[in-house]
């Protein structure tokens, strides 16, 4: 029988072996009993980025994995259950020779000879990078979305965003730059870097941050791309030179709020197009979170300023509706209220103060709303056993509300009464003196 045919019948698994050896999509690795790699197919070369000649006889499977995963594998390989046929399943994140991160699922089984003696292991891998990236991306989006709904301060939000981004890609050097349109300044409210200190607010120049703000487009600036931008006059070097600089615009509708940046200084960590696509994907959620946090912080500051203003005021400030119902009471001078605030809110003037005062007060409210002008008036209330005189202004505050500002003029009224009494006494003394003359 011709030799070719004989080989086919003699070795029927040879075609299958060749398929496994040349398969680019399925990494297959085997080791001898000492753990040294003795088979490394095309799929393993592709995912690990290492040719067979560099690993066969030179490396162990554990040495190609992150330390924790390598230790876990070595411990499992020593167990009796593995030696007697129970496979090991691992999902690990590793680095290629070019420092590209990837995820691989390994199914590791014992390899035995005809006698049943342990001869090594066979590991069949599956590249699960895309699946892991998708899950990680969704988790990051969920975390950022949760931050949008929370009441975090901007500082807390920025830390949450940094943590979420670090789950997606290396982000040891990370910052957020925001553009202050009112003052035409770039600020750096969150800045974490191995070398550079946090920059002070600055006007727009020719840095990479300004380039992304100006173009409103993502940028992956490798050393080559950065040199091109410098040579074209688009940017100028600033700070410690980075290896890879990656920035995405933070956009809300048609407005760019700022720029989110990650950068690396180490040859062991490089960014790629997949990374900038990932960062761009989550940037809209991040922009939304920052926009909300900024607005809430602005509101908190306004409220704090109002509280400070109110605390410096001695006037009574009350918001009333057209029916004279107490809607809001400013925390200015509670001691001048007819009753405590919680006994006033929701009730009407007619339900609270004496009728002889309630009706004139309602007249002021109706006049202010009808004329859309400020009305002045005065009244006296007995508070804590003493008569207190108030001068009041009632101003329209919307279609059906008024703002009442009442000032305690008791001291002036008492002084006026004292002067009037003194004048009467003087007048009586003078008249008696004239009659005596």
Coordinates of C-alpha atoms in Angstrom, one line a residue:
X1 CA 0.0 0.0 0.0
X2 CA 1.4 3.4 -0.9
X3 CA 3.0 5.2 2.1
X4 CA 0.6 8.2 2.0
X5 CA -2.5 6.1 2.3
X6 CA -0.9 4.0 5.0
X7 CA -0.1 7.1 7.1
X8 CA -3.8 8.1 6.8
X9 CA -5.0 4.8 8.2
X10 CA -2.1 4.5 10.6
X11 CA -2.6 8.0 12.2
X12 CA -6.2 9.0 11.7
X13 CA -6.0 11.9 14.2
X14 CA -3.2 13.6 12.3
X15 CA -5.5 16.0 10.4
X16 CA -7.2 16.9 13.7
X17 CA -3.8 17.6 15.3
X18 CA -2.9 19.9 12.5
X19 CA -6.2 21.7 12.8
X20 CA -5.6 22.2 16.5
X21 CA -2.0 23.3 16.0
X22 CA -3.0 25.9 13.3
X23 CA -6.3 27.1 14.9
X24 CA -6.0 30.9 15.4
X25 CA -9.1 31.2 17.5
X26 CA -8.6 28.4 20.1
X27 CA -5.4 28.6 22.2
X28 CA -4.1 25.1 23.1
X29 CA -1.2 24.6 25.4
X30 CA 0.3 21.5 26.9
X31 CA 3.1 20.9 29.4
X32 CA 5.2 18.0 30.5
X33 CA 5.1 16.5 33.9
X34 CA 7.5 19.1 35.2
X35 CA 5.3 21.9 34.1
X36 CA 7.4 23.1 31.1
X37 CA 5.5 24.0 28.0
X38 CA 5.9 21.4 25.2
X39 CA 3.1 22.5 22.8
X40 CA 2.0 26.0 21.8
X41 CA -0.4 26.4 18.9
X42 CA -1.2 29.4 16.7
X43 CA -4.1 30.5 18.9
X44 CA -1.8 30.7 21.9
X45 CA 0.7 32.7 19.9
X46 CA -2.1 35.1 18.8
X47 CA -3.6 35.8 22.3
X48 CA -0.4 35.9 24.3
X49 CA 1.6 37.6 21.6
X50 CA 4.5 35.1 22.0
X51 CA 5.9 32.8 19.3
X52 CA 6.2 29.1 20.1
X53 CA 10.0 29.2 20.0
X54 CA 10.0 31.7 22.9
X55 CA 8.0 29.5 25.2
X56 CA 8.4 25.8 24.4
X57 CA 10.9 24.4 26.8
X58 CA 11.5 27.8 28.3
X59 CA 8.3 28.7 30.3
X60 CA 5.6 27.2 32.4
X61 CA 1.9 27.9 32.1
X62 CA 1.8 29.5 35.5
X63 CA 4.6 31.9 34.6
X64 CA 2.5 33.4 31.8
X65 CA -0.4 34.2 34.2
X66 CA -0.7 37.0 36.8
X67 CA 1.0 36.0 40.1
X68 CA -2.2 35.3 42.0
X69 CA -3.7 33.2 39.2
X70 CA -0.4 31.4 38.6
X71 CA -0.2 30.4 42.3
X72 CA -3.9 29.3 42.2
X73 CA -3.1 27.1 39.2
X74 CA 0.0 25.6 40.7
X75 CA -1.9 24.7 43.9
X76 CA -4.7 23.1 41.9
X77 CA -2.3 21.1 39.8
X78 CA -0.9 19.4 42.9
X79 CA -4.3 18.1 44.1
X80 CA -5.2 14.4 43.8
X81 CA -8.6 15.3 42.4
X82 CA -6.9 17.0 39.4
X83 CA -4.5 14.1 38.9
X84 CA -7.4 11.7 38.8
X85 CA -9.4 13.6 36.1
X86 CA -11.1 16.6 37.6
X87 CA -10.4 19.6 35.3
X88 CA -9.5 23.1 36.5
X89 CA -11.4 26.2 35.2
X90 CA -9.8 29.6 35.4
X91 CA -10.8 33.1 34.1
X92 CA -7.8 35.4 34.3
X93 CA -6.7 38.8 33.0
X94 CA -3.2 38.8 31.6
X95 CA -0.8 40.9 29.5
X96 CA 0.7 40.3 26.1
X97 CA 4.3 40.9 25.4
X98 CA 3.2 44.3 23.9
X99 CA 1.4 45.0 27.2
X100 CA -2.1 44.6 25.8
X101 CA -4.5 43.4 28.4
X102 CA -6.7 40.4 27.6
X103 CA -9.0 38.0 29.4
X104 CA -8.7 34.2 28.9
X105 CA -10.8 31.3 30.1
X106 CA -8.6 28.2 30.6
X107 CA -9.9 24.6 30.9
X108 CA -6.9 22.6 32.2
X109 CA -7.0 18.8 32.3
X110 CA -4.4 16.2 33.3
X111 CA -2.6 14.3 30.5
X112 CA -1.8 10.7 31.2
X113 CA 0.1 7.9 29.4
X114 CA -1.1 4.4 28.5
X115 CA -0.1 3.3 31.9
X116 CA -2.1 6.0 33.6
X117 CA 1.0 7.8 34.7
X118 CA 0.7 11.6 34.9
X119 CA 2.6 13.1 32.0
X120 CA 1.6 16.8 32.1
X121 CA -1.4 19.0 31.4
X122 CA -3.4 20.2 28.4
X123 CA -5.0 23.7 28.6
X124 CA -7.6 24.8 26.1
X125 CA -8.3 28.5 26.1
X126 CA -11.0 30.8 25.1
X127 CA -10.5 34.5 24.5
X128 CA -13.2 36.2 26.6
X129 CA -11.9 39.7 26.4
X130 CA -14.8 41.2 24.6
X131 CA -17.3 39.5 26.9
X132 CA -15.4 40.7 30.0
X133 CA -15.0 44.2 28.5
X134 CA -18.8 44.3 27.8
X135 CA -19.6 43.2 31.4
X136 CA -17.1 45.6 32.8
X137 CA -18.3 48.5 30.7
X138 CA -21.9 47.8 31.8
X139 CA -20.8 47.7 35.4
X140 CA -19.0 51.0 35.0
X141 CA -22.0 52.6 33.3
X142 CA -24.3 51.3 36.1
X143 CA -21.9 52.7 38.8
X144 CA -21.8 56.1 37.0
X145 CA -25.6 56.1 36.5
X146 CA -26.0 55.4 40.2
X147 CA -23.7 58.3 40.9
X148 CA -25.9 60.5 38.7
X149 CA -28.9 59.7 40.9
X150 CA -27.0 60.1 44.2
X151 CA -26.5 63.3 46.1
X152 CA -22.7 63.1 46.1
X153 CA -20.6 66.3 46.3
X154 CA -18.4 67.0 43.2
X155 CA -15.3 65.6 45.0
X156 CA -17.1 62.4 46.0
X157 CA -18.4 62.1 42.4
X158 CA -15.0 62.5 40.9
X159 CA -13.6 59.8 43.1
X160 CA -16.4 57.5 42.1
X161 CA -15.8 58.2 38.4
X162 CA -12.1 57.5 38.8
X163 CA -12.8 54.2 40.5
X164 CA -15.3 53.2 37.8
X165 CA -12.8 54.1 35.0
X166 CA -10.1 52.1 36.8
X167 CA -12.3 49.0 36.4
X168 CA -12.3 49.5 32.6
X169 CA -8.6 50.4 31.9
X170 CA -5.4 51.5 33.7
X171 CA -6.1 54.9 35.2
X172 CA -3.3 55.5 37.8
X173 CA -2.9 59.0 36.2
X174 CA -6.3 60.5 35.8
X175 CA -7.8 64.0 35.8
X176 CA -11.0 65.9 35.0
X177 CA -10.7 69.4 33.5
X178 CA -13.8 71.6 33.4
X179 CA -14.3 74.7 31.3
X180 CA -15.6 77.8 33.2
X181 CA -17.3 79.8 30.4
X182 CA -18.2 82.7 32.6
X183 CA -14.5 83.4 33.5
X184 CA -13.0 81.7 30.4
X185 CA -10.9 79.5 32.6
X186 CA -9.9 75.8 32.6
X187 CA -10.1 74.3 36.1
X188 CA -8.8 70.9 37.4
X189 CA -11.1 69.9 40.2
X190 CA -9.8 66.4 40.3
X191 CA -6.2 65.5 39.4
X192 CA -4.2 62.3 40.3
X193 CA -0.8 62.0 38.7
X194 CA 2.5 60.2 39.5
X195 CA 4.6 63.3 38.6
X196 CA 2.7 66.5 38.1
X197 CA 1.1 68.5 40.8
X198 CA -2.5 69.7 40.4
X199 CA -2.6 72.6 38.0
X200 CA -4.0 76.0 38.9
X201 CA -6.9 77.3 37.0
X202 CA -5.6 78.8 33.7
X203 CA -6.8 80.5 30.5
X204 CA -6.9 78.4 27.4
X205 CA -3.5 77.7 25.9
X206 CA -2.2 75.0 23.6
X207 CA -2.1 71.9 25.8
X208 CA -3.7 68.6 24.8
X209 CA -6.6 69.4 27.2
X210 CA -7.4 72.6 25.2
X211 CA -7.0 70.7 21.9
X212 CA -9.8 68.2 22.9
X213 CA -11.9 71.2 24.2
X214 CA -11.4 73.0 20.9
X215 CA -12.1 70.0 18.6
X216 CA -14.7 68.4 20.9
X217 CA -13.3 65.0 19.7
X218 CA -11.6 62.1 21.5
X219 CA -7.8 62.0 21.2
X220 CA -5.3 59.1 21.7
X221 CA -2.0 60.9 21.7
X222 CA 0.8 58.3 21.3
X223 CA 4.4 59.7 21.2
X224 CA 4.2 59.8 17.4
X225 CA 0.8 61.5 17.3
X226 CA 1.9 64.0 20.0
X227 CA 5.0 64.9 17.9
X228 CA 2.8 65.5 14.9
X229 CA 0.5 67.9 16.8
X230 CA 3.5 69.8 18.2
X231 CA 5.1 70.1 14.7
X232 CA 1.8 71.4 13.2
X233 CA 1.5 74.0 16.0
X234 CA -1.7 72.6 17.3
X235 CA -0.3 71.9 20.8
X236 CA 2.7 72.7 23.0
X237 CA 4.4 70.4 25.6
X238 CA 3.2 70.9 29.1
X239 CA 4.3 69.1 32.3
X240 CA 5.9 65.7 32.5
X241 CA 5.9 64.1 29.1
X242 CA 3.6 61.1 29.0
X243 CA 3.9 57.9 26.9
X244 CA 0.2 57.7 26.0
X245 CA -2.3 60.5 26.6
X246 CA -5.9 59.8 26.1
X247 CA -8.7 62.4 26.5
X248 CA -12.4 62.5 25.7
X249 CA -14.7 65.5 25.7
X250 CA -17.5 65.6 28.3
X251 CA -20.5 66.8 26.3
X252 CA -24.0 67.8 27.3
X253 CA -26.2 68.4 24.2
X254 CA -24.1 70.8 22.0
X255 CA -21.9 72.1 24.9
X256 CA -18.6 70.7 26.0
X257 CA -18.3 70.8 29.8
X258 CA -14.7 69.7 30.0
X259 CA -12.3 66.8 29.3
X260 CA -11.7 63.5 31.0
X261 CA -8.1 62.3 30.7
X262 CA -6.0 59.2 31.5
X263 CA -2.3 59.0 30.7
X264 CA 0.6 56.6 31.2
X265 CA 4.3 57.1 31.7
X266 CA 5.3 53.4 31.6
X267 CA 6.2 51.2 28.6
X268 CA 4.4 48.4 30.4
X269 CA 1.0 50.2 30.0
X270 CA -0.2 51.4 26.6
X271 CA -3.6 52.5 25.3
X272 CA -5.3 51.4 22.1
X273 CA -8.3 52.3 20.0
X274 CA -10.5 49.9 22.0
X275 CA -9.7 51.9 25.1
X276 CA -10.6 55.3 23.6
X277 CA -13.8 53.8 22.3
X278 CA -14.6 52.5 25.7
X279 CA -13.9 55.8 27.4
X280 CA -15.9 57.7 24.8
X281 CA -18.8 55.3 25.4
X282 CA -19.1 56.2 29.1
X283 CA -18.3 59.9 28.7
X284 CA -21.9 60.9 28.2
X285 CA -22.9 59.3 31.4
X286 CA -20.0 61.0 33.2
X287 CA -20.9 64.4 31.6
X288 CA -24.5 64.0 32.9
X289 CA -23.2 63.1 36.4
X290 CA -20.9 66.1 36.5
X291 CA -23.5 68.5 35.1
X292 CA -26.0 67.4 37.8
X293 CA -23.4 67.6 40.6
X294 CA -22.3 71.1 39.5
X295 CA -25.9 72.3 39.5
X296 CA -26.6 70.8 42.9
X297 CA -23.4 72.3 44.3
X298 CA -24.4 75.7 42.9
X299 CA -27.8 75.3 44.5
X300 CA -26.2 74.3 47.9
X301 CA -23.9 77.4 47.7
X302 CA -26.9 79.6 46.9
X303 CA -28.8 78.2 49.8
X304 CA -25.8 78.6 52.1
X305 CA -25.5 82.2 51.0
X306 CA -29.2 82.8 51.6
X307 CA -29.0 81.2 55.1
X308 CA -26.0 83.5 55.9
X309 CA -28.0 86.5 54.6
X310 CA -31.1 85.5 56.6
X311 CA -29.0 84.9 59.8
X312 CA -27.7 88.5 59.5
X313 CA -31.3 89.8 59.1
X314 CA -33.6 90.8 62.0
X315 CA -36.7 91.2 59.9
X316 CA -39.5 88.6 59.7
X317 CA -39.7 87.2 56.1
X318 CA -42.8 85.2 55.2
X319 CA -44.1 83.8 51.9
X320 CA -48.0 83.8 51.8
X321 CA -50.5 82.8 49.1
X322 CA -53.6 84.7 48.0
X323 CA -55.6 83.2 50.9
X324 CA -53.1 84.4 53.5
X325 CA -51.7 80.9 54.0
X326 CA -48.2 80.6 55.4
X327 CA -46.1 78.8 52.8
X328 CA -42.5 79.5 53.9
X329 CA -40.9 81.3 56.8
X330 CA -37.3 82.4 56.5
X331 CA -35.1 81.5 59.5
X332 CA -34.3 85.2 60.3
X333 CA -35.8 86.0 63.7
X334 CA -38.0 83.3 65.2
X335 CA -38.5 85.3 68.4
X336 CA -40.6 87.8 66.5
X337 CA -43.1 85.2 65.2
X338 CA -46.6 85.1 66.6
X339 CA -46.3 81.3 66.9
X340 CA -43.5 78.8 66.2
X341 CA -43.0 78.1 62.5
X342 CA -44.4 74.6 62.6
X343 CA -47.6 75.9 64.0
X344 CA -47.9 78.5 61.2
X345 CA -47.0 76.6 58.0
X346 CA -50.1 75.5 56.1
X347 CA -52.5 77.7 58.2
X348 CA -54.0 81.0 57.2
X349 CA -53.7 84.5 58.8
X350 CA -57.3 84.3 59.7
X351 CA -56.7 81.1 61.6
X352 CA -53.7 82.5 63.5
X353 CA -53.9 86.2 64.4
X354 CA -56.8 88.2 65.9
X355 CA -59.6 89.1 63.5
X356 CA -59.0 92.9 63.9
X357 CA -55.5 92.3 62.5
X358 CA -56.2 89.6 60.1
X359 CA -58.7 91.5 57.9
X360 CA -56.4 94.6 57.3
X361 CA -53.5 92.1 56.6
X362 CA -55.6 90.4 54.0
X363 CA -56.4 93.8 52.5
X364 CA -52.7 94.4 52.0
X365 CA -52.3 91.0 50.3
X366 CA -55.2 91.7 47.9
X367 CA -54.0 95.1 47.0
X368 CA -50.4 93.9 46.3
X369 CA -51.7 91.2 44.0
X370 CA -54.2 93.4 42.3
X371 CA -51.9 96.3 41.6
X372 CA -48.7 94.2 41.2
X373 CA -46.9 96.8 43.4
X374 CA -45.4 96.8 46.9
X375 CA -47.8 97.8 49.6
X376 CA -46.7 99.3 53.0
X377 CA -48.5 98.9 56.2
X378 CA -48.1 98.5 60.0
X379 CA -49.5 96.4 62.8
X380 CA -49.1 95.5 66.4
X381 CA -48.9 91.9 67.8
X382 CA -48.7 90.8 71.4
X383 CA -45.8 88.4 71.5
X384 CA -44.6 86.8 74.8
X385 CA -46.7 89.2 76.8
X386 CA -45.4 92.4 75.2
X387 CA -46.8 94.6 72.4
X388 CA -44.5 94.5 69.3
X389 CA -44.9 97.2 66.6
X390 CA -44.1 96.1 63.0
X391 CA -43.6 98.1 59.8
X392 CA -44.3 95.8 56.9
X393 CA -44.0 95.7 53.1
X394 CA -46.0 93.2 51.1
X395 CA -44.7 92.6 47.6
X396 CA -46.0 90.3 44.7
X397 CA -44.1 87.0 44.4
X398 CA -45.6 85.4 41.3
X399 CA -49.2 85.2 40.2
X400 CA -50.8 84.3 43.6
X401 CA -48.1 84.7 46.2
X402 CA -46.7 87.7 48.2
X403 CA -43.6 88.2 50.3
X404 CA -44.1 89.9 53.6
X405 CA -41.1 91.6 55.2
X406 CA -41.9 92.9 58.7
X407 CA -39.4 95.0 60.8
X408 CA -39.6 95.4 64.5
X409 CA -40.0 99.1 65.2
X410 CA -41.0 98.8 68.8
X411 CA -38.1 100.8 70.1
X412 CA -38.8 103.6 67.7
X413 CA -42.5 103.6 68.6
X414 CA -41.7 103.7 72.3
X415 CA -39.3 106.5 71.8
X416 CA -41.9 108.4 69.8
X417 CA -44.5 107.8 72.5
X418 CA -42.0 109.0 75.2
X419 CA -41.3 112.1 73.2
X420 CA -45.0 112.8 72.7
X421 CA -45.6 112.3 76.4
X422 CA -42.7 114.6 77.2
X423 CA -44.1 117.2 74.8
X424 CA -47.5 117.0 76.5
X425 CA -45.9 117.4 80.0
X426 CA -43.8 120.3 78.8
X427 CA -46.9 121.9 77.2
X428 CA -48.9 121.5 80.5
X429 CA -46.0 123.0 82.5
X430 CA -45.7 125.9 80.1
X431 CA -49.5 126.7 80.2
X432 CA -49.5 126.7 84.0
X433 CA -46.5 129.0 84.0
X434 CA -48.2 131.4 81.7
X435 CA -51.4 131.5 83.9
X436 CA -49.2 132.2 86.9
X437 CA -47.7 135.2 85.2

